[in-house]
Amino acid sequence: MFDDLYYEYLATRYKNLKNKGVIENADIVYEDGNPTCGDVIRIYVKLSPEGIIEDMKFDGKGCTISQVSADILADIVKGKRLEEAQKLEKGDFINELGIDLSPIRIKCALLSYKVFKMGAYGVKVDDERVDD
Ligand code: ZN
């Protein structure tokens, strides 16, 4: 459960999402959803010619945690090389969020992370990869 202070932080950030929007001509566009909660996240990533993430925006709908975590993710990856951002560990991302999450909420928090990874690698990050 959240303490009041953290919930307040989430609610405030939710009203002031910095990275919500659309990037025209983005290099990476990917979308996925979280059926258990109804969250949907679509990410847009703009790369420099050198492969640095110049901008990331997201669009979507869903619970506060899914939207705020996408906003925080964009802050984390902007300015990084794509290869570096691809290596962002799940645990490190959760630490950045600073939330003590129940298993259901974890899925909400990690949706943007999952969408980013899938988009960045152009493949699914779970075990569904098929060998050539
Ligand atoms: Zn959710």
mmCIF file of C-alpha atoms and ligand atoms in Angstrom:
data_model
loop_
_atom_site.group_PDB
_atom_site.id
_atom_site.type_symbol
_atom_site.label_atom_id
_atom_site.label_comp_id
_atom_site.label_asym_id
_atom_site.label_seq_id
_atom_site.Cartn_x
_atom_site.Cartn_y
_atom_site.Cartn_z
ATOM 1 C CA MET A 1 0.000 0.000 0.000
ATOM 2 C CA PHE A 2 1.116 3.518 -0.648
ATOM 3 C CA ASP A 3 1.681 5.986 2.063
ATOM 4 C CA ASP A 4 -0.180 9.247 1.652
ATOM 5 C CA LEU A 5 2.894 11.221 0.732
ATOM 6 C CA TYR A 6 3.793 8.921 -2.113
ATOM 7 C CA TYR A 7 0.261 8.827 -3.367
ATOM 8 C CA GLU A 8 0.241 12.590 -3.389
ATOM 9 C CA TYR A 9 3.443 12.608 -5.399
ATOM 10 C CA LEU A 10 1.917 10.216 -7.934
ATOM 11 C CA ALA A 11 -1.309 12.177 -8.197
ATOM 12 C CA THR A 12 0.550 15.456 -8.686
ATOM 13 C CA ARG A 13 2.845 14.028 -11.318
ATOM 14 C CA TYR A 14 -0.132 12.429 -13.051
ATOM 15 C CA LYS A 15 -1.644 15.873 -13.519
ATOM 16 C CA ASN A 16 1.642 17.231 -14.854
ATOM 17 C CA LEU A 17 2.955 14.565 -17.179
ATOM 18 C CA LYS A 18 6.006 16.056 -18.887
ATOM 19 C CA ASN A 19 6.520 13.491 -21.590
ATOM 20 C CA LYS A 20 3.016 12.764 -22.724
ATOM 21 C CA GLY A 21 2.470 13.438 -26.392
ATOM 22 C CA VAL A 22 3.270 12.288 -29.884
ATOM 23 C CA ILE A 23 6.490 12.521 -31.880
ATOM 24 C CA GLU A 24 5.988 12.860 -35.603
ATOM 25 C CA ASN A 25 8.461 10.784 -37.629
ATOM 26 C CA ALA A 26 9.601 8.856 -34.579
ATOM 27 C CA ASP A 27 12.186 6.137 -35.186
ATOM 28 C CA ILE A 28 10.508 3.723 -32.805
ATOM 29 C CA VAL A 29 6.784 3.445 -32.229
ATOM 30 C CA TYR A 30 5.410 0.615 -30.150
ATOM 31 C CA GLU A 31 2.244 -0.046 -28.241
ATOM 32 C CA ASP A 32 1.016 -2.640 -25.833
ATOM 33 C CA GLY A 33 -1.537 -2.982 -23.108
ATOM 34 C CA ASN A 34 -2.108 -4.469 -19.712
ATOM 35 C CA PRO A 35 -5.449 -6.295 -19.851
ATOM 36 C CA THR A 36 -5.729 -6.783 -16.099
ATOM 37 C CA CYS A 37 -5.958 -3.039 -15.562
ATOM 38 C CA GLY A 38 -6.927 -1.688 -18.985
ATOM 39 C CA ASP A 39 -3.719 0.317 -19.318
ATOM 40 C CA VAL A 40 -2.437 1.111 -22.795
ATOM 41 C CA ILE A 41 0.915 2.704 -23.541
ATOM 42 C CA ARG A 42 2.305 3.758 -26.896
ATOM 43 C CA ILE A 43 5.852 5.036 -27.004
ATOM 44 C CA TYR A 44 7.593 7.251 -29.527
ATOM 45 C CA VAL A 45 11.374 7.431 -29.617
ATOM 46 C CA LYS A 46 13.390 9.850 -31.711
ATOM 47 C CA LEU A 47 17.006 8.913 -32.313
ATOM 48 C CA SER A 48 19.879 11.126 -33.389
ATOM 49 C CA PRO A 49 22.013 9.922 -36.316
ATOM 50 C CA GLU A 50 24.497 8.725 -33.667
ATOM 51 C CA GLY A 51 21.884 6.532 -32.014
ATOM 52 C CA ILE A 52 21.217 8.725 -29.005
ATOM 53 C CA ILE A 53 17.659 9.027 -27.721
ATOM 54 C CA GLU A 54 16.903 12.658 -28.434
ATOM 55 C CA ASP A 55 13.327 12.469 -27.281
ATOM 56 C CA MET A 56 10.805 10.023 -25.981
ATOM 57 C CA LYS A 57 7.134 10.609 -25.575
ATOM 58 C CA PHE A 58 4.278 8.348 -24.696
ATOM 59 C CA ASP A 59 0.596 8.339 -25.234
ATOM 60 C CA GLY A 60 -1.913 6.166 -23.541
ATOM 61 C CA LYS A 61 -4.553 5.704 -20.978
ATOM 62 C CA GLY A 62 -4.892 3.796 -17.785
ATOM 63 C CA CYS A 63 -4.201 3.930 -14.111
ATOM 64 C CA THR A 64 -2.039 6.552 -12.455
ATOM 65 C CA ILE A 65 0.915 4.227 -11.947
ATOM 66 C CA SER A 66 1.073 3.100 -15.570
ATOM 67 C CA GLN A 67 1.052 6.680 -16.845
ATOM 68 C CA VAL A 68 3.417 8.135 -14.267
ATOM 69 C CA SER A 69 5.910 5.305 -14.708
ATOM 70 C CA ALA A 70 5.933 5.939 -18.472
ATOM 71 C CA ASP A 71 6.641 9.590 -17.777
ATOM 72 C CA ILE A 72 9.533 8.680 -15.477
ATOM 73 C CA LEU A 73 10.877 6.126 -17.959
ATOM 74 C CA ALA A 74 11.076 8.809 -20.644
ATOM 75 C CA ASP A 75 13.106 10.983 -18.268
ATOM 76 C CA ILE A 76 15.486 8.099 -17.603
ATOM 77 C CA VAL A 77 16.195 7.117 -21.208
ATOM 78 C CA LYS A 78 16.410 10.568 -22.805
ATOM 79 C CA GLY A 79 19.994 11.462 -23.633
ATOM 80 C CA LYS A 80 21.170 7.863 -23.413
ATOM 81 C CA ARG A 81 22.457 5.792 -26.304
ATOM 82 C CA LEU A 82 19.790 3.363 -27.474
ATOM 83 C CA GLU A 83 22.025 0.361 -26.693
ATOM 84 C CA GLU A 84 22.549 1.663 -23.187
ATOM 85 C CA ALA A 85 18.827 2.276 -22.633
ATOM 86 C CA GLN A 86 18.035 -1.209 -23.931
ATOM 87 C CA LYS A 87 20.066 -2.619 -21.051
ATOM 88 C CA LEU A 88 18.050 -0.846 -18.364
ATOM 89 C CA GLU A 89 17.320 -3.495 -15.756
ATOM 90 C CA LYS A 90 13.837 -4.071 -14.468
ATOM 91 C CA GLY A 91 15.023 -3.765 -10.862
ATOM 92 C CA ASP A 92 16.798 -0.485 -11.550
ATOM 93 C CA PHE A 93 13.690 0.940 -13.152
ATOM 94 C CA ILE A 94 11.544 -0.070 -10.183
ATOM 95 C CA ASN A 95 14.092 1.541 -7.872
ATOM 96 C CA GLU A 96 13.840 4.758 -9.867
ATOM 97 C CA LEU A 97 10.091 4.724 -9.373
ATOM 98 C CA GLY A 98 10.640 4.306 -5.668
ATOM 99 C CA ILE A 99 7.416 2.433 -5.159
ATOM 100 C CA ASP A 100 6.709 -0.578 -3.030
ATOM 101 C CA LEU A 101 4.405 -2.383 -5.402
ATOM 102 C CA SER A 102 1.986 -5.235 -5.103
ATOM 103 C CA PRO A 103 2.215 -7.837 -7.885
ATOM 104 C CA ILE A 104 -0.724 -6.335 -9.769
ATOM 105 C CA ARG A 105 0.691 -2.833 -9.529
ATOM 106 C CA ILE A 106 4.082 -4.072 -10.722
ATOM 107 C CA LYS A 107 2.479 -4.948 -14.047
ATOM 108 C CA CYS A 108 1.131 -1.416 -14.298
ATOM 109 C CA ALA A 109 4.497 0.094 -13.415
ATOM 110 C CA LEU A 110 6.393 -2.140 -15.830
ATOM 111 C CA LEU A 111 4.086 -1.730 -18.817
ATOM 112 C CA SER A 112 5.994 1.242 -20.226
ATOM 113 C CA TYR A 113 9.282 -0.563 -19.556
ATOM 114 C CA LYS A 114 8.046 -3.600 -21.457
ATOM 115 C CA VAL A 115 6.758 -1.506 -24.354
ATOM 116 C CA PHE A 116 10.038 0.394 -24.513
ATOM 117 C CA LYS A 117 12.105 -2.795 -24.550
ATOM 118 C CA MET A 118 9.946 -4.404 -27.203
ATOM 119 C CA GLY A 119 10.121 -1.323 -29.356
ATOM 120 C CA ALA A 120 13.835 -0.802 -28.810
ATOM 121 C CA TYR A 121 14.756 -4.348 -29.677
ATOM 122 C CA GLY A 122 12.023 -4.775 -32.237
ATOM 123 C CA VAL A 123 11.287 -8.122 -30.650
ATOM 124 C CA LYS A 124 9.374 -9.439 -27.700
ATOM 125 C CA VAL A 125 11.411 -9.574 -24.529
ATOM 126 C CA ASP A 126 9.727 -12.644 -23.107
ATOM 127 C CA ASP A 127 10.483 -16.211 -24.097
ATOM 128 C CA GLU A 128 8.546 -16.205 -27.319
ATOM 129 C CA ARG A 129 11.551 -15.574 -29.525
ATOM 130 C CA VAL A 130 11.893 -18.118 -32.267
ATOM 131 C CA ASP A 131 15.224 -19.138 -33.737
ATOM 132 C CA ASP A 132 15.738 -18.614 -37.434
HETATM 133 ZN ZN ZN B 1 -2.762 -0.188 -14.197
#
